[in-house]
mmCIF file of C-alpha atoms in Angstrom:
data_model
loop_
_atom_site.group_PDB
_atom_site.id
_atom_site.type_symbol
_atom_site.label_atom_id
_atom_site.label_comp_id
_atom_site.label_asym_id
_atom_site.label_seq_id
_atom_site.Cartn_x
_atom_site.Cartn_y
_atom_site.Cartn_z
ATOM 1 C CA MET A 203 15.350 -26.986 11.612
ATOM 2 C CA SER A 204 14.551 -23.442 12.699
ATOM 3 C CA ASP A 205 13.400 -22.716 16.223
ATOM 4 C CA ALA A 206 9.832 -21.332 16.160
ATOM 5 C CA SER A 207 10.697 -19.159 19.153
ATOM 6 C CA ASN A 208 13.597 -17.639 17.225
ATOM 7 C CA PRO A 209 12.354 -16.889 13.692
ATOM 8 C CA PRO A 210 14.961 -16.089 11.026
ATOM 9 C CA GLU A 211 16.077 -12.490 10.865
ATOM 10 C CA ARG A 212 13.989 -10.467 8.430
ATOM 11 C CA ARG A 213 15.588 -9.281 5.210
ATOM 12 C CA TRP A 214 13.708 -5.990 4.956
ATOM 13 C CA SER A 215 14.379 -2.732 6.741
ATOM 14 C CA PRO A 216 12.157 0.294 7.499
ATOM 15 C CA LEU A 217 11.336 2.564 4.574
ATOM 16 C CA SER A 218 10.828 6.311 4.373
ATOM 17 C CA LEU A 219 7.576 7.805 3.100
ATOM 18 C CA ARG A 220 9.259 8.589 -0.220
ATOM 19 C CA GLU A 221 10.543 5.036 -0.610
ATOM 20 C CA ARG A 222 7.134 3.590 0.229
ATOM 21 C CA ARG A 223 5.440 5.808 -2.326
ATOM 22 C CA VAL A 224 7.780 4.671 -5.121
ATOM 23 C CA LEU A 225 7.465 0.989 -4.218
ATOM 24 C CA GLY A 226 3.692 1.286 -3.887
ATOM 25 C CA VAL A 227 3.502 2.753 -7.376
ATOM 26 C CA LEU A 228 5.677 -0.024 -8.834
ATOM 27 C CA VAL A 229 3.459 -2.713 -7.312
ATOM 28 C CA GLU A 230 0.280 -0.911 -8.353
ATOM 29 C CA LYS A 231 1.360 -0.510 -11.974
ATOM 30 C CA GLN A 232 2.628 -4.076 -12.191
ATOM 31 C CA LYS A 233 -0.826 -5.281 -11.200
ATOM 32 C CA THR A 234 -3.130 -2.763 -12.902
ATOM 33 C CA THR A 235 -1.229 -1.743 -16.059
ATOM 34 C CA PRO A 236 1.350 -4.469 -16.763
ATOM 35 C CA ASP A 237 1.920 -3.122 -20.289
ATOM 36 C CA VAL A 238 3.844 -0.162 -18.828
ATOM 37 C CA TYR A 239 5.833 -2.263 -16.348
ATOM 38 C CA PRO A 240 8.789 -2.194 -15.627
ATOM 39 C CA MET A 241 8.528 1.574 -15.412
ATOM 40 C CA SER A 242 10.552 4.524 -16.592
ATOM 41 C CA ILE A 243 11.480 7.242 -14.137
ATOM 42 C CA ALA A 244 9.044 9.594 -15.882
ATOM 43 C CA GLY A 245 6.241 7.070 -15.418
ATOM 44 C CA ILE A 246 7.090 6.604 -11.745
ATOM 45 C CA VAL A 247 7.063 10.383 -11.221
ATOM 46 C CA THR A 248 3.563 10.551 -12.710
ATOM 47 C CA GLY A 249 2.396 7.620 -10.595
ATOM 48 C CA CYS A 250 3.801 9.089 -7.388
ATOM 49 C CA ASN A 251 2.113 12.444 -7.937
ATOM 50 C CA GLN A 252 -1.374 11.136 -8.798
ATOM 51 C CA LYS A 253 -4.169 12.867 -6.953
ATOM 52 C CA SER A 254 -6.262 9.693 -6.668
ATOM 53 C CA ASN A 255 -5.470 6.733 -4.409
ATOM 54 C CA ARG A 256 -2.640 8.670 -2.725
ATOM 55 C CA ASP A 257 -2.227 10.154 0.749
ATOM 56 C CA PRO A 258 -0.478 12.492 1.028
ATOM 57 C CA VAL A 259 -0.422 13.982 -2.472
ATOM 58 C CA THR A 260 3.183 14.613 -3.513
ATOM 59 C CA SER A 261 5.096 16.648 -6.097
ATOM 60 C CA TYR A 262 8.260 14.631 -6.757
ATOM 61 C CA ASP A 263 10.419 15.339 -9.804
ATOM 62 C CA ALA A 264 12.695 13.035 -11.811
ATOM 63 C CA ASP A 265 15.748 13.794 -9.667
ATOM 64 C CA ASP A 266 13.794 12.935 -6.507
ATOM 65 C CA VAL A 267 12.607 9.612 -7.913
ATOM 66 C CA GLU A 268 16.017 8.656 -9.287
ATOM 67 C CA GLU A 269 17.600 9.298 -5.885
ATOM 68 C CA ILE A 270 14.909 7.217 -4.167
ATOM 69 C CA LEU A 271 15.340 4.352 -6.635
ATOM 70 C CA ILE A 272 19.105 4.267 -6.151
ATOM 71 C CA GLY A 273 18.568 3.984 -2.391
ATOM 72 C CA LEU A 274 16.015 1.201 -2.878
ATOM 73 C CA ARG A 275 18.391 -0.650 -5.176
ATOM 74 C CA LYS A 276 21.065 -0.552 -2.465
ATOM 75 C CA LYS A 277 18.574 -2.036 -0.016
ATOM 76 C CA GLY A 278 17.589 -4.743 -2.499
ATOM 77 C CA ALA A 279 13.982 -3.583 -2.795
ATOM 78 C CA ALA A 280 14.165 -2.340 -6.418
ATOM 79 C CA ILE A 281 16.022 -3.450 -9.539
ATOM 80 C CA GLN A 282 17.110 -1.410 -12.560
ATOM 81 C CA VAL A 283 16.417 -2.993 -15.942
ATOM 82 C CA GLU A 284 16.450 -1.881 -19.575
ATOM 83 C CA GLY A 285 13.388 -1.613 -21.787
ATOM 84 C CA SER A 286 12.975 -1.218 -25.539
ATOM 85 C CA GLY A 287 15.457 1.242 -26.980
ATOM 86 C CA ARG A 288 17.608 0.730 -23.869
ATOM 87 C CA VAL A 289 15.445 3.125 -21.859
ATOM 88 C CA GLU A 290 16.238 2.907 -18.162
ATOM 89 C CA LYS A 291 13.402 1.180 -16.357
ATOM 90 C CA TRP A 292 12.767 -0.109 -12.871
ATOM 91 C CA ARG A 293 10.849 -2.880 -11.148
ATOM 92 C CA HIS A 294 10.308 -3.750 -7.498
ATOM 93 C CA ASN A 295 11.808 -6.780 -5.777
ATOM 94 C CA LEU A 296 9.344 -6.956 -2.920
ATOM 95 C CA TYR A 297 8.220 -10.558 -3.321
ATOM 96 C CA GLU A 298 11.771 -11.651 -2.521
ATOM 97 C CA TRP A 299 12.725 -8.762 -0.206
ATOM 98 C CA LEU A 300 9.664 -9.266 1.996
ATOM 99 C CA ASP A 301 9.588 -13.058 1.541
ATOM 100 C CA LEU A 302 6.082 -12.988 0.063
ATOM 101 C CA ARG A 303 6.602 -15.181 -2.995
ATOM 102 C CA GLY A 304 3.256 -16.221 -4.437
ATOM 103 C CA GLN A 305 1.318 -13.925 -2.072
ATOM 104 C CA GLY A 306 -0.386 -11.698 -4.651
ATOM 105 C CA MET A 307 -3.239 -10.514 -2.438
ATOM 106 C CA ALA A 308 -0.869 -9.803 0.432
ATOM 107 C CA MET A 309 1.275 -7.675 -1.870
ATOM 108 C CA ALA A 310 -1.781 -5.732 -3.036
ATOM 109 C CA VAL A 311 -2.712 -5.072 0.599
ATOM 110 C CA LEU A 312 0.767 -3.791 1.424
ATOM 111 C CA ALA A 313 0.899 -1.628 -1.704
ATOM 112 C CA GLU A 314 -2.410 0.008 -0.811
ATOM 113 C CA LEU A 315 -1.218 0.700 2.723
ATOM 114 C CA MET A 316 2.022 2.186 1.364
ATOM 115 C CA LEU A 317 0.043 4.454 -0.960
ATOM 116 C CA ARG A 318 -2.697 5.522 1.465
ATOM 117 C CA GLY A 319 -1.487 4.831 5.006
ATOM 118 C CA ALA A 320 -3.722 3.768 7.899
ATOM 119 C CA GLN A 321 -7.303 2.830 7.007
ATOM 120 C CA THR A 322 -10.136 0.579 8.108
ATOM 121 C CA VAL A 323 -10.198 -3.002 6.907
ATOM 122 C CA GLY A 324 -13.363 -2.241 4.932
ATOM 123 C CA GLU A 325 -11.683 0.591 3.077
ATOM 124 C CA LEU A 326 -8.575 -1.511 2.556
ATOM 125 C CA ARG A 327 -10.484 -4.415 1.031
ATOM 126 C CA GLY A 328 -12.232 -2.186 -1.493
ATOM 127 C CA ARG A 329 -9.092 -0.325 -2.491
ATOM 128 C CA ALA A 330 -6.742 -3.308 -2.647
ATOM 129 C CA ALA A 331 -9.271 -5.272 -4.710
ATOM 130 C CA ARG A 332 -8.469 -3.070 -7.720
ATOM 131 C CA MET A 333 -5.049 -4.773 -7.806
ATOM 132 C CA ASP A 334 -6.009 -8.304 -6.765
ATOM 133 C CA PRO A 335 -9.553 -9.620 -6.268
ATOM 134 C CA ILE A 336 -10.401 -9.785 -2.559
ATOM 135 C CA PRO A 337 -14.045 -10.877 -2.520
ATOM 136 C CA ASP A 338 -14.915 -10.141 1.104
ATOM 137 C CA LEU A 339 -13.615 -9.261 4.557
ATOM 138 C CA GLU A 340 -13.441 -12.931 5.514
ATOM 139 C CA THR A 341 -10.867 -13.414 2.760
ATOM 140 C CA LEU A 342 -8.885 -10.370 3.884
ATOM 141 C CA GLN A 343 -8.680 -11.248 7.589
ATOM 142 C CA PRO A 344 -6.237 -14.206 7.384
ATOM 143 C CA ILE A 345 -4.052 -12.201 5.005
ATOM 144 C CA LEU A 346 -3.819 -9.390 7.560
ATOM 145 C CA GLU A 347 -3.090 -11.850 10.361
ATOM 146 C CA MET A 348 -0.292 -13.459 8.340
ATOM 147 C CA LEU A 349 1.234 -10.077 7.533
ATOM 148 C CA ALA A 350 0.903 -8.986 11.167
ATOM 149 C CA GLU A 351 2.803 -12.086 12.328
ATOM 150 C CA ARG A 352 5.663 -10.994 10.061
ATOM 151 C CA GLY A 353 5.578 -7.400 11.287
ATOM 152 C CA LEU A 354 4.407 -6.132 7.897
ATOM 153 C CA VAL A 355 0.950 -5.054 9.103
ATOM 154 C CA VAL A 356 0.062 -3.395 12.412
ATOM 155 C CA PHE A 357 -3.425 -3.412 13.971
ATOM 156 C CA LEU A 358 -4.011 0.073 15.357
ATOM 157 C CA THR A 359 -7.404 -0.550 16.965
ATOM 158 C CA PRO A 360 -8.881 -3.648 18.646
ATOM 159 C CA PRO A 361 -11.814 -5.556 17.140
ATOM 160 C CA GLY A 362 -15.248 -4.060 17.729
ATOM 161 C CA GLN A 363 -14.417 -0.405 17.147
ATOM 162 C CA ARG A 364 -17.458 1.613 16.085
ATOM 163 C CA ARG A 365 -15.866 2.817 12.878
ATOM 164 C CA GLY A 366 -14.133 -0.437 12.056
ATOM 165 C CA VAL A 367 -10.744 -1.960 12.788
ATOM 166 C CA THR A 368 -7.894 0.246 11.549
ATOM 167 C CA VAL A 369 -4.606 -1.130 10.235
ATOM 168 C CA THR A 370 -1.412 0.192 8.713
ATOM 169 C CA HIS A 371 1.800 -1.305 7.360
ATOM 170 C CA GLY A 372 4.820 -2.039 9.540
ATOM 171 C CA LEU A 373 7.392 -0.791 7.030
ATOM 172 C CA MET A 374 7.865 2.623 8.618
ATOM 173 C CA PRO A 375 10.535 3.561 11.184
ATOM 174 C CA PRO A 376 9.485 2.985 14.837
ATOM 175 C CA GLU A 377 9.189 6.688 15.651
ATOM 176 C CA GLU A 378 6.844 7.249 12.704
ATOM 177 C CA LEU A 379 4.728 4.256 13.728
ATOM 178 C CA ASP A 380 4.453 5.699 17.242
ATOM 179 C CA ARG A 381 3.085 8.939 15.797
ATOM 180 C CA VAL A 382 0.539 7.008 13.724
ATOM 181 C CA ARG A 383 -0.538 5.013 16.774
ATOM 182 C CA GLN A 384 -1.025 8.206 18.796
ATOM 183 C CA SER A 385 -3.021 9.844 16.021
ATOM 184 C CA VAL A 386 -5.356 6.866 15.627
ATOM 185 C CA ALA A 387 -5.707 6.473 19.403
ATOM 186 C CA SER A 388 -6.701 10.138 19.745
ATOM 187 C CA ALA A 389 -9.309 9.750 17.014
ATOM 188 C CA SER A 390 -10.604 6.582 18.691
ATOM 189 C CA ASP A 391 -10.882 8.370 22.042
ATOM 190 C CA ARG A 392 -12.934 11.140 20.439
ATOM 191 C CA ASP A 393 -15.155 8.522 18.840
ATOM 192 C CA ASN A 394 -15.656 6.732 22.155
ATOM 193 C CA ASP A 395 -16.644 10.017 23.823
ATOM 194 C CA GLU A 396 -19.517 10.498 21.377
ATOM 195 C CA PRO A 397 -22.989 9.441 22.593
ATOM 196 C CA ARG A 398 -23.625 5.839 21.642
ATOM 197 C CA PRO A 399 -26.996 4.740 20.281
ATOM 198 C CA ALA A 400 -28.856 2.102 22.247
ATOM 199 C CA ARG A 401 -27.643 -1.409 21.463
ATOM 200 C CA SER A 402 -29.996 -3.777 19.743
ATOM 201 C CA SER A 403 -29.873 -7.453 18.858
ATOM 202 C CA GLY A 404 -28.911 -6.407 15.356
ATOM 203 C CA GLY A 405 -25.824 -4.490 16.517
ATOM 204 C CA ALA A 406 -23.324 -6.996 15.169
ATOM 205 C CA ALA A 407 -25.143 -7.215 11.855
ATOM 206 C CA SER A 408 -25.218 -3.415 11.626
ATOM 207 C CA ALA A 409 -21.474 -3.250 12.272
ATOM 208 C CA GLY A 410 -20.863 -5.818 9.545
ATOM 209 C CA LEU A 411 -23.112 -3.907 7.152
ATOM 210 C CA ALA A 412 -21.260 -0.663 7.924
ATOM 211 C CA ALA A 413 -17.942 -2.352 7.151
ATOM 212 C CA GLU A 414 -19.274 -3.650 3.835
ATOM 213 C CA VAL A 415 -20.627 -0.202 2.922
ATOM 214 C CA ALA A 416 -17.217 1.315 3.685
ATOM 215 C CA SER A 417 -15.643 -1.384 1.552
ATOM 216 C CA LEU A 418 -17.971 -0.708 -1.379
ATOM 217 C CA ARG A 419 -17.379 3.030 -1.160
ATOM 218 C CA ALA A 420 -13.643 2.464 -1.138
ATOM 219 C CA GLU A 421 -13.949 0.125 -4.116
ATOM 220 C CA LEU A 422 -15.876 2.771 -6.063
ATOM 221 C CA GLU A 423 -13.199 5.303 -5.182
ATOM 222 C CA ALA A 424 -10.527 2.847 -6.312
ATOM 223 C CA LEU A 425 -12.292 2.249 -9.637
ATOM 224 C CA ARG A 426 -12.407 5.983 -10.260
ATOM 225 C CA GLY A 427 -8.697 6.061 -9.526
ATOM 226 C CA ILE A 428 -8.080 3.268 -12.047
ATOM 227 C CA VAL A 429 -9.796 5.298 -14.760
ATOM 228 C CA GLU A 430 -7.627 8.298 -13.935
ATOM 229 C CA THR A 431 -4.528 6.112 -13.814
ATOM 230 C CA LEU A 432 -5.260 4.517 -17.182
ATOM 231 C CA SER A 433 -5.851 7.932 -18.721
ATOM 232 C CA THR A 434 -2.526 9.163 -17.370
ATOM 233 C CA ASP A 435 -0.718 6.036 -18.556
ATOM 234 C CA VAL A 436 -2.147 6.394 -22.066
ATOM 235 C CA LYS A 437 -0.981 10.013 -22.227
ATOM 236 C CA THR A 438 2.476 8.983 -21.010
ATOM 237 C CA LEU A 439 2.663 6.192 -23.576
ATOM 238 C CA LYS A 440 1.610 8.494 -26.407
ATOM 239 C CA ALA A 441 4.205 11.062 -25.344
ATOM 240 C CA SER A 442 6.940 8.418 -25.371
ATOM 241 C CA LEU A 443 5.897 7.389 -28.899
ATOM 242 C CA GLY A 444 5.963 10.987 -30.076
ATOM 243 C CA GLU A 445 2.246 11.157 -30.821
#
């Protein structure tokens, strides 16, 4: 039996921004456009450089992505496979690498955080729901707590923040996480310095409504991104077929 005070050593290691972008794209495409998964390097390049559902926007080329994939394969986070016509294709191995077998919603949450970085839980619910249905914030909360216990999610602000609780993933190197913490803390300090409206008995309800509005806005943004993604995938597919 394992000692609860000494959990087994984790299999995963910190990832660079470039590695997180590639893995986020592989998870996203597996969930939203399974017909083009596993993915070719050209498809991954297009997915990495999308202007929607990405922060920051990147301009990787095929050599960049191939180098990143080789590094991820060495870590055990990605696997090279062959598609029709023996075209080189790739898939992620995150369910095993992160020990999240059967945790579809948790994987969608992590993928969204890898693609967009720190965000409020309301924004995260709306955006991740395009990959796996997450009906409400009550459904999301235990997922975040489970991921936080494993070091895969980090809470950057305490409950009750005016603009909502902010979270990020824990897959980045410690020095990068420190910079993210400082950035969010500075923004929170500025927010706390702003004049606060008088509290009312409906304050908690208003905060909950604000979180849901943020979630709905993020979901609308995510749906727009899906349309753009599907359009890009169709163009890529047609190009590969010579049409």
